[in-house]
XYZ file of C-alpha atoms in Angstrom:
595
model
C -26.304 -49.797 -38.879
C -28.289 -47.081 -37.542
C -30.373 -46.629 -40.232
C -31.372 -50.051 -40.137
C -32.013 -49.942 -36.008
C -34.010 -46.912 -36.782
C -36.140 -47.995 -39.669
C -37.326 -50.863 -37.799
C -38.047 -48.900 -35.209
C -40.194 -46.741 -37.638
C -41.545 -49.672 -39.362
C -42.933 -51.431 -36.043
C -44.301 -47.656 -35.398
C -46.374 -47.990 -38.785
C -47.327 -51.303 -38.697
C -48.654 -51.095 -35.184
C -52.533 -51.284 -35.062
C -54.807 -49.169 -32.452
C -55.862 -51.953 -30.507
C -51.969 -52.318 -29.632
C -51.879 -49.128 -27.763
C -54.669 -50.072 -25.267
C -54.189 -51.192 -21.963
C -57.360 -52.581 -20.252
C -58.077 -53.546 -16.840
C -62.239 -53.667 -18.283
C -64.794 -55.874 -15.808
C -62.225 -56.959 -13.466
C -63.996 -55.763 -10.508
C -60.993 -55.172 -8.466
C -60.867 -52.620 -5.179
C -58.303 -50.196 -5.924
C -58.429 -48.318 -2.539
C -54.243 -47.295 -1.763
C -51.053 -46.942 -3.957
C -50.634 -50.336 -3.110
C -53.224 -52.062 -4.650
C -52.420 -49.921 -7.972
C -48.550 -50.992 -8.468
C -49.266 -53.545 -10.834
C -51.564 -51.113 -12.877
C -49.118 -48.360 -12.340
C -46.323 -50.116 -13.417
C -47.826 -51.745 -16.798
C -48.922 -47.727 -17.463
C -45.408 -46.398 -16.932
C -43.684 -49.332 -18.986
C -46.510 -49.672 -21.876
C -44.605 -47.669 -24.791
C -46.634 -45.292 -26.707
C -50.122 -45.806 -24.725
C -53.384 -44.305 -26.870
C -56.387 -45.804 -24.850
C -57.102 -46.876 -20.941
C -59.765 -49.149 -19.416
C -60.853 -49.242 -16.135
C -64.530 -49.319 -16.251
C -65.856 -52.346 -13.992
C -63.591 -51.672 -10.962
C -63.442 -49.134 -8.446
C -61.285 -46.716 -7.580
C -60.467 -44.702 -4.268
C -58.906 -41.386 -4.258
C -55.132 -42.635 -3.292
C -55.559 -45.145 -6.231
C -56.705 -42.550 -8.766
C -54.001 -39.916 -7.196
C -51.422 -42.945 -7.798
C -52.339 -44.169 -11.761
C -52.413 -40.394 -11.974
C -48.825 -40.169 -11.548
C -48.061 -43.026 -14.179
C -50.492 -41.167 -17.022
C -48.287 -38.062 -16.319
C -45.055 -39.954 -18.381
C -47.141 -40.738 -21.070
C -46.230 -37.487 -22.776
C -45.321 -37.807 -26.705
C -42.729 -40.603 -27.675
C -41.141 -37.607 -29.643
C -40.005 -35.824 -26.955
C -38.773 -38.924 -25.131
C -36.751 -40.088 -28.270
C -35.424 -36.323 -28.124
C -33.921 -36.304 -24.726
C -32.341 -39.535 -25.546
C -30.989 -38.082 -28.915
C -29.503 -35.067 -26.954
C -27.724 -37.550 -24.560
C -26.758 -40.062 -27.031
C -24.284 -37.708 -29.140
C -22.520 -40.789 -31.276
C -26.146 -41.527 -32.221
C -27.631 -38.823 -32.672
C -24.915 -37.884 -35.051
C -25.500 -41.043 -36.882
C -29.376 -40.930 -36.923
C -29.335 -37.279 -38.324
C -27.157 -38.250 -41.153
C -29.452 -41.495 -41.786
C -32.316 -38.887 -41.945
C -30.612 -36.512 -44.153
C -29.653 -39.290 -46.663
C -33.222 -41.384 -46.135
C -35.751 -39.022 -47.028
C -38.274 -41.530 -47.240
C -37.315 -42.905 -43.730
C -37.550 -39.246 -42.122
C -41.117 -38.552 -43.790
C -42.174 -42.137 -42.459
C -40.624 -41.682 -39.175
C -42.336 -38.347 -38.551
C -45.527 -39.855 -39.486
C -45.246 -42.728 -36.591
C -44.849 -39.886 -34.448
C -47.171 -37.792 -35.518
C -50.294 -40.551 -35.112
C -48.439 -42.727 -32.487
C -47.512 -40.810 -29.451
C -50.929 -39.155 -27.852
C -52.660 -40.429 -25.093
C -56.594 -40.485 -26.785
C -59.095 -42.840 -25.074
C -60.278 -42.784 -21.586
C -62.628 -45.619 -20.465
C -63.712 -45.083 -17.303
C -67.540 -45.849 -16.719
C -68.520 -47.963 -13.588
C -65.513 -46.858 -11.728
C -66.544 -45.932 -8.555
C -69.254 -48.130 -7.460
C -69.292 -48.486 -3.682
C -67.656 -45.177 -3.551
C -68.667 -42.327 -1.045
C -69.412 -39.193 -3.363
C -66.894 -37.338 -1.736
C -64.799 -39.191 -2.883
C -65.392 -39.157 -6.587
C -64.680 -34.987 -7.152
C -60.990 -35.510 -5.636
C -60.045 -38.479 -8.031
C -61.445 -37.089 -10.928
C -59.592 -34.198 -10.853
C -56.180 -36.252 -10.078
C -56.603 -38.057 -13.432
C -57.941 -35.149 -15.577
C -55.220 -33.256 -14.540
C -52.419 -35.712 -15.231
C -54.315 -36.175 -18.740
C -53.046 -32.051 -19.196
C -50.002 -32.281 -17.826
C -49.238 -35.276 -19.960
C -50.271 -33.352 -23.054
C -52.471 -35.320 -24.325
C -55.318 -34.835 -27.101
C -58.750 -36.755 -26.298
C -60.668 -38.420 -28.739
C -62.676 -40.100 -25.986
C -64.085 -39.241 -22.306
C -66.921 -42.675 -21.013
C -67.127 -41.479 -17.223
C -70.952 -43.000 -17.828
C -72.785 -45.331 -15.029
C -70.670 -43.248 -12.073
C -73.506 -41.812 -10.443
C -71.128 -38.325 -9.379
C -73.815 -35.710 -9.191
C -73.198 -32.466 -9.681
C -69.617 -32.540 -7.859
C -68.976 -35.196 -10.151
C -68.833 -33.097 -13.249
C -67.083 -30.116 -11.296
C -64.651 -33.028 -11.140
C -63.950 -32.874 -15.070
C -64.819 -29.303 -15.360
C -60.855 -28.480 -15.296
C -60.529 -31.187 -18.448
C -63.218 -30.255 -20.089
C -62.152 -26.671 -20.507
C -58.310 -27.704 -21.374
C -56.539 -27.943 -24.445
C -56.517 -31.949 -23.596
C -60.211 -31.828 -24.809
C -59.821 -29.177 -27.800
C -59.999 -32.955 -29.921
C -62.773 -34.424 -28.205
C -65.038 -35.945 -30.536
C -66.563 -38.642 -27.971
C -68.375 -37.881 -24.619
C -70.514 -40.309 -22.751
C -71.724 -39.311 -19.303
C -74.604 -42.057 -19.232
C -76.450 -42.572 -15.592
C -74.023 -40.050 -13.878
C -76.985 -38.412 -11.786
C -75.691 -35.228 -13.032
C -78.728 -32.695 -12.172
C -79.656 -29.299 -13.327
C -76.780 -28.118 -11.511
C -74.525 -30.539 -13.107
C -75.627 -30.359 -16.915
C -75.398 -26.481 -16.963
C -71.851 -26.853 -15.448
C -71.047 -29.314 -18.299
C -72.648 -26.719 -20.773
C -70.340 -24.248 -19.372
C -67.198 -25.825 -19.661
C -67.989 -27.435 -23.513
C -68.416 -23.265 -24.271
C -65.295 -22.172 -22.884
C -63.628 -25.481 -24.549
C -64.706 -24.192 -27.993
C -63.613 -20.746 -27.446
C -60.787 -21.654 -26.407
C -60.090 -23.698 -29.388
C -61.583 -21.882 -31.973
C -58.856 -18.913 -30.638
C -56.360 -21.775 -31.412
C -57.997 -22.230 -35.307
C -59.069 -25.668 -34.547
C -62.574 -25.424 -32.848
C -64.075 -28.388 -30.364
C -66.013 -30.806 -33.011
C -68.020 -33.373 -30.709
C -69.484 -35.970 -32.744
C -71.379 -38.218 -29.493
C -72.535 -36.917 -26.788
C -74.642 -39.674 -24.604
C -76.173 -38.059 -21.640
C -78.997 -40.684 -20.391
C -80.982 -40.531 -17.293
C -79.549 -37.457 -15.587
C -82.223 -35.886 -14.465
C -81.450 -32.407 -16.483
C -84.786 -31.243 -16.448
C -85.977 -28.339 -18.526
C -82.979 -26.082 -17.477
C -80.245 -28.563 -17.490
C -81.630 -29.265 -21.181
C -81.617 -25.411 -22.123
C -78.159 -25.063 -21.139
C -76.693 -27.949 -23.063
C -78.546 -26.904 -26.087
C -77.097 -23.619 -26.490
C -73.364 -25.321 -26.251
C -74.567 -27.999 -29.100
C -76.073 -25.175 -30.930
C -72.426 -23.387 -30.436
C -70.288 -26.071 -31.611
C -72.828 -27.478 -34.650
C -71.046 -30.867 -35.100
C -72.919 -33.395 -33.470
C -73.749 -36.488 -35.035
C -75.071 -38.507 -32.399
C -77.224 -36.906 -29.016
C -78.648 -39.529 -26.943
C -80.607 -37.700 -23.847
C -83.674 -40.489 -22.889
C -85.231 -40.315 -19.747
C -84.076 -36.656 -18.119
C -87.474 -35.443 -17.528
C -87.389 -32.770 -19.983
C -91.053 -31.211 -20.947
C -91.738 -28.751 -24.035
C -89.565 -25.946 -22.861
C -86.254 -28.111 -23.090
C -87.274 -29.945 -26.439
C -87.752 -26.881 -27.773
C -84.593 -25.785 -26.877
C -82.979 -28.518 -28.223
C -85.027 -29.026 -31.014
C -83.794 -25.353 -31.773
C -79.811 -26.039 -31.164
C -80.109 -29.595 -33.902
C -80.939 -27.518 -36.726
C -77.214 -25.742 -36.681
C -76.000 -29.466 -36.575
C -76.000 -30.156 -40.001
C -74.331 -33.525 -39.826
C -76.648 -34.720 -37.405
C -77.155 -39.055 -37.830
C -78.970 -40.110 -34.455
C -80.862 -38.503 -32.049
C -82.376 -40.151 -28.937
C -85.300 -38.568 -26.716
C -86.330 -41.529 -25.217
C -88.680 -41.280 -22.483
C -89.055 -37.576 -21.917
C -92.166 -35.548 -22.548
C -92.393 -33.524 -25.510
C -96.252 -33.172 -25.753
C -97.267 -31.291 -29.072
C -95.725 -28.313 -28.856
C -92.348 -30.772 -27.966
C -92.914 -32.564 -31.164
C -93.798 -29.847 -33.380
C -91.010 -27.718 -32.686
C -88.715 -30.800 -33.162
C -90.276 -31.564 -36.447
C -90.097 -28.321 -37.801
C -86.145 -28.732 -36.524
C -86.072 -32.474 -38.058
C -86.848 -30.144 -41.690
C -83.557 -28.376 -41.618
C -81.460 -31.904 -41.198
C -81.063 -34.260 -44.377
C -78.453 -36.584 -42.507
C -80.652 -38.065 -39.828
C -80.967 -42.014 -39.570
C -82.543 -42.871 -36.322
C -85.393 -41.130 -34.771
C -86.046 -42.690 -31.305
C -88.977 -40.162 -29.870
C -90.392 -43.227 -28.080
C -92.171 -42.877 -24.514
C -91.974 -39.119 -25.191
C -95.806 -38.401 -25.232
C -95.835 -36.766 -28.460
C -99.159 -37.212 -29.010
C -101.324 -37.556 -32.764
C -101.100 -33.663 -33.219
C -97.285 -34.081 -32.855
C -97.023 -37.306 -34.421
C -98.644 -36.018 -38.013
C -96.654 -32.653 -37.680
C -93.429 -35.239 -37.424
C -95.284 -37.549 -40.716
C -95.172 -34.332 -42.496
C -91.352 -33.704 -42.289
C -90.352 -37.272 -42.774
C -92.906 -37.323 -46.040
C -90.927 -33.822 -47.780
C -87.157 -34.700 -46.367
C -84.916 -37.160 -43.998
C -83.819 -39.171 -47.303
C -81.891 -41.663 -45.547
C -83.898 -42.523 -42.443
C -83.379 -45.855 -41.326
C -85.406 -46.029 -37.871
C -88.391 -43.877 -36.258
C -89.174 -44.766 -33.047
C -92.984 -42.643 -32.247
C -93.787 -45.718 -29.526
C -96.087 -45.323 -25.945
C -96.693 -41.327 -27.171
C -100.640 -41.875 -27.205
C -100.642 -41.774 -30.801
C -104.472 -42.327 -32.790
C -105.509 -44.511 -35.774
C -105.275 -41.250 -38.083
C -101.859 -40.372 -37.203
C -100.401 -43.715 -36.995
C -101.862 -44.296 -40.682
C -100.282 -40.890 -41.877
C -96.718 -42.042 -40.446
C -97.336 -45.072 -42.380
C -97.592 -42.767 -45.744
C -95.042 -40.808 -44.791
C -92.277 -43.562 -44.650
C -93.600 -45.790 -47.664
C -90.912 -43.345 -50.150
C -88.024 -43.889 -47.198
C -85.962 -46.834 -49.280
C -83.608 -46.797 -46.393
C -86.484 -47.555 -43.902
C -85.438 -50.381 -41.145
C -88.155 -50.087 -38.600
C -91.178 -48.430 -37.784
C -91.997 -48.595 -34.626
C -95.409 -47.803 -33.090
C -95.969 -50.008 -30.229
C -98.132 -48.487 -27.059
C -100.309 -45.988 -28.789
C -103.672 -45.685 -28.578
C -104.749 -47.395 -32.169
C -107.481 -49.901 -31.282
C -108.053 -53.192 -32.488
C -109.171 -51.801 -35.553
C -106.756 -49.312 -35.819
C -104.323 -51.766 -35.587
C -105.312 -53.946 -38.698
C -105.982 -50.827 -40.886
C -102.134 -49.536 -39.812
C -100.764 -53.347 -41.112
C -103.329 -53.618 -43.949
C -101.833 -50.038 -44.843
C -98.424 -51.354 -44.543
C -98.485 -54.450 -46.156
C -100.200 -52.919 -49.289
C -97.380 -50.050 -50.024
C -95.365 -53.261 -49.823
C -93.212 -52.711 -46.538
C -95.378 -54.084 -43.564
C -92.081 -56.090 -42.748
C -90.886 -52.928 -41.715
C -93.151 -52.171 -39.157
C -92.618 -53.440 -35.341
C -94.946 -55.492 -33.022
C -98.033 -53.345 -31.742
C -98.714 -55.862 -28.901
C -98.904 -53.085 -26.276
C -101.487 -50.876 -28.050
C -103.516 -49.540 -25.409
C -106.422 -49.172 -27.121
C -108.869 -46.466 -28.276
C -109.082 -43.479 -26.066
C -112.149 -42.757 -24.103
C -111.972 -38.846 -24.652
C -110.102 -36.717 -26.866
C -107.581 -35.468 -24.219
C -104.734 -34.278 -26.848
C -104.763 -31.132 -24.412
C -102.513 -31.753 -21.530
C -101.693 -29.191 -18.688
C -98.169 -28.685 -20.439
C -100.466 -27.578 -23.846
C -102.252 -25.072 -22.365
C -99.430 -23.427 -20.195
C -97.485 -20.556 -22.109
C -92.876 -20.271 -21.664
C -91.822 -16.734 -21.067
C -87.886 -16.464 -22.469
C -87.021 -17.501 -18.861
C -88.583 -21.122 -19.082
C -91.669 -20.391 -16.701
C -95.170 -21.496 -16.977
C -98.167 -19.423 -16.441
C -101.618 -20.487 -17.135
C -102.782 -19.566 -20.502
C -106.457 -19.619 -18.981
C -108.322 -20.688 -15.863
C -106.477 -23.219 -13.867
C -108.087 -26.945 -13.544
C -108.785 -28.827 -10.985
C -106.438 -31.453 -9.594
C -105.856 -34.481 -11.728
C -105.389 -37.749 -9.574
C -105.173 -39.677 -13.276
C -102.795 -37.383 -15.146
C -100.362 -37.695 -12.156
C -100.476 -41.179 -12.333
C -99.858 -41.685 -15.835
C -97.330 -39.595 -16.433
C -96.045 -38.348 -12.968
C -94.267 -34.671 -12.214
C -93.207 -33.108 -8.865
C -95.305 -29.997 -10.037
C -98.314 -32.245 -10.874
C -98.306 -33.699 -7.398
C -97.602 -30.474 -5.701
C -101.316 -29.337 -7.989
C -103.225 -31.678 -5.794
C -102.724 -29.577 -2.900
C -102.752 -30.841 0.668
C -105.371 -33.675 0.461
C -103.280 -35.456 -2.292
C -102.909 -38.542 -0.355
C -106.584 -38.708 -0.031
C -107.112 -37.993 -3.834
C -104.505 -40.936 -4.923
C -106.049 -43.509 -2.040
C -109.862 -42.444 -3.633
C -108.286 -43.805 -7.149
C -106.193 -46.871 -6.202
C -106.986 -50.110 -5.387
C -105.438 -50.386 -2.180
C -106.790 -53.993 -1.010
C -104.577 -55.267 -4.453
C -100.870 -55.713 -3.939
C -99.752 -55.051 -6.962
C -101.529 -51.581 -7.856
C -100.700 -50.706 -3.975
C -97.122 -51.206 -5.267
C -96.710 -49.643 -8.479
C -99.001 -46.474 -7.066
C -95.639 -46.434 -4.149
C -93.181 -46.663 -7.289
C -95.546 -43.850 -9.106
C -95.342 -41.294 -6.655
C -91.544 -41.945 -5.289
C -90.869 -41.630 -8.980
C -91.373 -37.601 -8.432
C -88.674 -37.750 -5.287
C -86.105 -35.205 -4.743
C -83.823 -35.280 -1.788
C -82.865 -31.303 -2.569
C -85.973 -30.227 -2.763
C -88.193 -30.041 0.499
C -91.375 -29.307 -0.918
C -91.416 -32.028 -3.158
C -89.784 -34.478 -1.006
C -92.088 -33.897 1.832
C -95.238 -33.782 -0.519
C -94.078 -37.568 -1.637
C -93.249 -39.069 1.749
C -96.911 -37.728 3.143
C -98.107 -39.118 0.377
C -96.913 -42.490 0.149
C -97.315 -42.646 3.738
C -101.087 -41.751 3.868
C -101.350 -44.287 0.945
C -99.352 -47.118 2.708
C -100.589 -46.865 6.323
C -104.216 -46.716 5.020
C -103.041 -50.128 3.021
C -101.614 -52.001 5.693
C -104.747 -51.415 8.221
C -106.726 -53.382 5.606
C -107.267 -56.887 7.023
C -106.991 -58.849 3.995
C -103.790 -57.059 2.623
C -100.662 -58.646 2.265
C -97.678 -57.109 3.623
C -95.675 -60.241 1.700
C -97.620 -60.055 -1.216
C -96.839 -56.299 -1.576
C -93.268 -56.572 -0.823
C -93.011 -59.572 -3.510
C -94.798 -57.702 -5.889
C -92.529 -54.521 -5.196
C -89.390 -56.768 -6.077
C -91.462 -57.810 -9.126
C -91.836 -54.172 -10.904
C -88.045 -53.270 -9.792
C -87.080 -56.179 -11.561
C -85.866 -58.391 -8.929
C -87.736 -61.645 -9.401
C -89.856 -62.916 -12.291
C -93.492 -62.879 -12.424
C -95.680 -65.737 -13.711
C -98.108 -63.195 -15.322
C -95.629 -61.413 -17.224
C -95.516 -58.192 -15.464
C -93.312 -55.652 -16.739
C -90.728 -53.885 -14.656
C -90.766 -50.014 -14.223
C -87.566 -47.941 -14.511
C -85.750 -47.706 -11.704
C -84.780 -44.054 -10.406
C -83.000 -43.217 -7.302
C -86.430 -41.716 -5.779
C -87.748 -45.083 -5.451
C -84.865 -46.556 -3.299
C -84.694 -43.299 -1.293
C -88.297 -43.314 -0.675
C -87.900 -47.059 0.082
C -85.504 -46.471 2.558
C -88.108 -43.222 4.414
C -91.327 -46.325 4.045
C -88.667 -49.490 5.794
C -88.654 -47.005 8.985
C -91.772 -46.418 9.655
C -94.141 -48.355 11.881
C -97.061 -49.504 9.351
C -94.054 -51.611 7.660
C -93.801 -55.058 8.763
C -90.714 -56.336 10.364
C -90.520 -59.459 8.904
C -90.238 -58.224 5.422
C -86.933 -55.861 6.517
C -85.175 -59.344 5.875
C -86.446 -60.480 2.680
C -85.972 -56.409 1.082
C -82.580 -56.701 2.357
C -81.323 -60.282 1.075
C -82.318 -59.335 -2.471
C -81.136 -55.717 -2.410
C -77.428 -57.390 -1.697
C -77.573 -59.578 -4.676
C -75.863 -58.421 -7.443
C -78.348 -57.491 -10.091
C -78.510 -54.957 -13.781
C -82.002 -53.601 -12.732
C -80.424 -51.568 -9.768
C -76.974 -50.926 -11.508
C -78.047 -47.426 -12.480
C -78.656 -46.434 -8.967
C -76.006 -48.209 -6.383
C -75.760 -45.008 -4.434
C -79.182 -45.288 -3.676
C -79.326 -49.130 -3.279
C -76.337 -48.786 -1.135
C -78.657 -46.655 1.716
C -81.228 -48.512 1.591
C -79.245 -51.597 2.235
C -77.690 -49.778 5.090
C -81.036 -48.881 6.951
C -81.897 -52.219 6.297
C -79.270 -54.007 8.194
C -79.460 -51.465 10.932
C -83.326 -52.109 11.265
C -82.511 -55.718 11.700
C -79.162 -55.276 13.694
C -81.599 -53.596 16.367
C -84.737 -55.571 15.987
């Protein structure tokens, strides 16, 4: 009789599938502030038999409500050692299971393998969980949960803490986790739009080192597979740091870093820690600025790797120097590419064609995508006429956004002719140029603005149109781009700025402040235009700088209501930065409360 209570339990063990051992709370959008509000949660948690994976990504979650589901996660230990106390208080059983085991060998060597896949904790869900949350607050429950998660003994597979926009403090928050034997398995960590920082990522890099020391003492070192790190400002240093844990633990298969402001120094940094990851599949630079030296140094890295699939370089400035240096290594290896994305990077006819050659052998080829350079008309029709006649112009991707020939050769950027010492710092190579209103503009840095000295304001209001709306509005977006709260000269060299640009604006008699404000909402995404315009992507900077502009006396009154109405409506363009949206919505119902 007990071997047939047992073997079903064993069976039911076996037969169970992973998406049985999930609980999920996912997109509810419920306000967990107390205990209270969690005893439904907590309760489900405590009674849910052998739990593997939690979702709570789409609510939010105060610090009692963390400290509470923290409690429940702490009895998830294994199911073995549960069964085990019951076994050593259960005598008549145990007796009779231990002779059912001893007779049943195939029973025992299928019961220990439901334990041994069946009884770990392994998932945590957990993105956009904290929206509407004070960033105090955030540190405090993170460390609640991560440290039940050790207590409880479990072995992660999977950490998504991505679209909680934590900061720094945030990550000090998982640091304890991070460095525990709980994440000796981790294979899985996505920390997308989590506003992270310099200061953040190099904690982060920090406590994935100590992780695989720690493990690799233990003969089973940390193998992350995914690491998804988007639009954390990391910067050059943040990207150094990281690089030198991926180039420590050499088993990533998927990096996905777009839009963290990293120049050449970083890519190079990283381009040097990909080559020790042999198994390397995707990698994803999206929107940050290699320039040549970026792209050469990660195609000389991209020779080394024989496993990579998708390229996605796009937005990165690589530039035709870069972009033929990259032709060259896809041409002589990277047998199974199935995607290159060299897109907005200011690429020429003759490079564009060479990429074209280089993928015509790639019989895995998806998409080539090339959209946003600087081809031409012509250049255009001799990049599909070249494409069509190796027989794979199906491959290659719309070029409707080619920005046509360049005027001058300017493959030369400030970043090209500025030499890295070992410590990351540029010094000019040769005399230093003057001021560059355009380069700024294009592709905006704090350091760039901080080069046009103290007449900047001047210098951007000589090259925009400030009697038209919309340039008046994406010049604002431009410079706020550069903002940083932390950092006073840059933060004061953008609010000068935008306000010498903006008050000079206003004065005019025949501008808008309506028609500036609508076509503000227009390039952050909030309303449609009839023209087509395409939305920029939305930083925190933009908001913050908002909020600074909304005070200020040049700012008409009567568009304080129409900002705020659409900055309470719920919408995906300003998702990635609540915290920010959040303040500015705050100033804007106080301007009105005392108007």
């Amino acid at each position: 009789m007990a071997t047939d209570i047992v073997g079903q339990l064993a069976d039911s063990l076996a037969r169970t599938g992973v998406e049985e051992w999930e609980l999920s709370y996912k997109g509810q959008g419920r306000k967990l502030d107390n205990a209270q509000s969690v005893e439904e949660i907590v309760k489900e948690i405590e009674e849910f038999q052998g739990l593997q994976a939690l979702r709570l990504e789409g609510n939010t979650i105060g610090v009692e409500a963390a400290q509470a589901i923290a409690k429940a996660l702490q009895t998830k230990s294994q199911f073995k050692v549960r069964l085990t106390k019951a076994l050593q208080t259960k005598s008549q059983f145990k007796v009779r299971l231990t002779k059912a085991l001893q007779t049943k060998s195939q029973f025992k060597v299928r019961l220990t393998k439901a334990f041994q896949t069946k009884s770990q904790f392994k998932c945590c869900y957990w993105s956009d969980m904290f929206t509407g949350r004070l960033r105090s607050e955030i540190p405090p429950a993170l460390n609640s949960l991560g440290d039940a998660l050790v207590t409880a003994g479990a072995r992660l597979s999977v950490l998504d803490l991505s679209d909680n926009a934590f900061g720094p403090d945030g990550v000090k928050g998982i640091e304890r986790l991070l460095k525990s034997r709980a994440c000796h398995t981790l294979q899985e960590l996505k920390l997308n739009n989590c506003g992270m920082g310099i200061g953040g990522g190099k904690i982060l890099a920090a406590a994935l080192t100590e992780c695989h020391k720690k493990s690799s003492a233990l003969g089973a070192p940390l193998r992350l597979k995914v690491f998804i790190a988007g639009r954390n400002r990391l910067e050059n240093d943040g990207a150094r740091a990281l690089a030198q844990a991926f180039q420590l633990m050499g088993s990533l298969e998927e990096v996905h870093m777009p839009q963290n402001g990293i120049n050449h120094p970083g890519v190079t940094a990283l381009a040097t820690a990909m080559q020790h990851n042999a198994g390397l599949r995707v990698l994803n630079l999206n929107d940050n600025t290699f320039t040549k030296r970026g792209a050469i140094a990660m195609a000389q890295a991209l020779k080394h790797l024989r496993s990579v699939q998708v390229i996605n370089f796009g937005d990165c400035l690589v530039r035709s120097e870069g972009a033929i240096a990259i032709a060259e290594t896809v041409s002589e290896g990277l047998p199974i590419l199935k995607e290159l994305n060299l897109s907005f990077g200011e690429i020429t006819e003759e490079a564009a064609l060479a990429l074209a050659h280089a993928v015509k052998s790639k019989t895995h080829l998806e998409k080539l995508d090339l959209n946003g350079n600087a081809l031409g008309v012509e250049g255009c029709e001799a990049l599909k006429e070249a494409m069509q006649s190796m027989k794979i112009g199906d491959l290659l991707g719309s070029l409707s956004d080619d920005e046509g020939e360049p005027e001058v050769d300017d493959d030369d950027d400030d970043d090209d002719d500025e030499e890295t010492d070992e410590e990351g710092v540029s010094t000019p190579a040769s005399a230093p140029r003057a001021p560059d209103v355009s380069s700024f503009l294009s592709f905006p840095s704090p350091d760039k603005l901080l080069k046009l000295g103290a007449k900047r304001a001047l210098l951007i209001e000589e090259q925009v149109d400030l009697s038209d709306a919309m340039k008046t509005a994406r010049a604002f977006l431009t410079i706020s781009s550069v903002y940083k709260e932390e950092n006073e000269e840059v933060r004061t060299a953008v609010l000068d700025s935008i306000d010498g640009v903006l008050r000079k604006a206003f004065s005019c008699p025949s501008f808008q402040g309506y028609d500036f404000v609508s076509c503000l909402l227009v390039l952050l995404g909030l309303i449609k235009s009839e023209d087509k315009v395409k939305p920029v992507r939305v930083v925190p900077g933009q908001l913050e700088a908002l909020e600074h502009v909304v005070r200020q006396d040049y700012f008409p009154r009567e568009s304080v209501a129409v900002l705020e109405a659409f900055m309470s409506r719920n919408s995906k363009a300003l998702e990635p930065v609540d915290g920010a949206r959040s303040g500015l919505q705050t100033t804007l119902q106080g301007l009105q409360g005392g108007s």
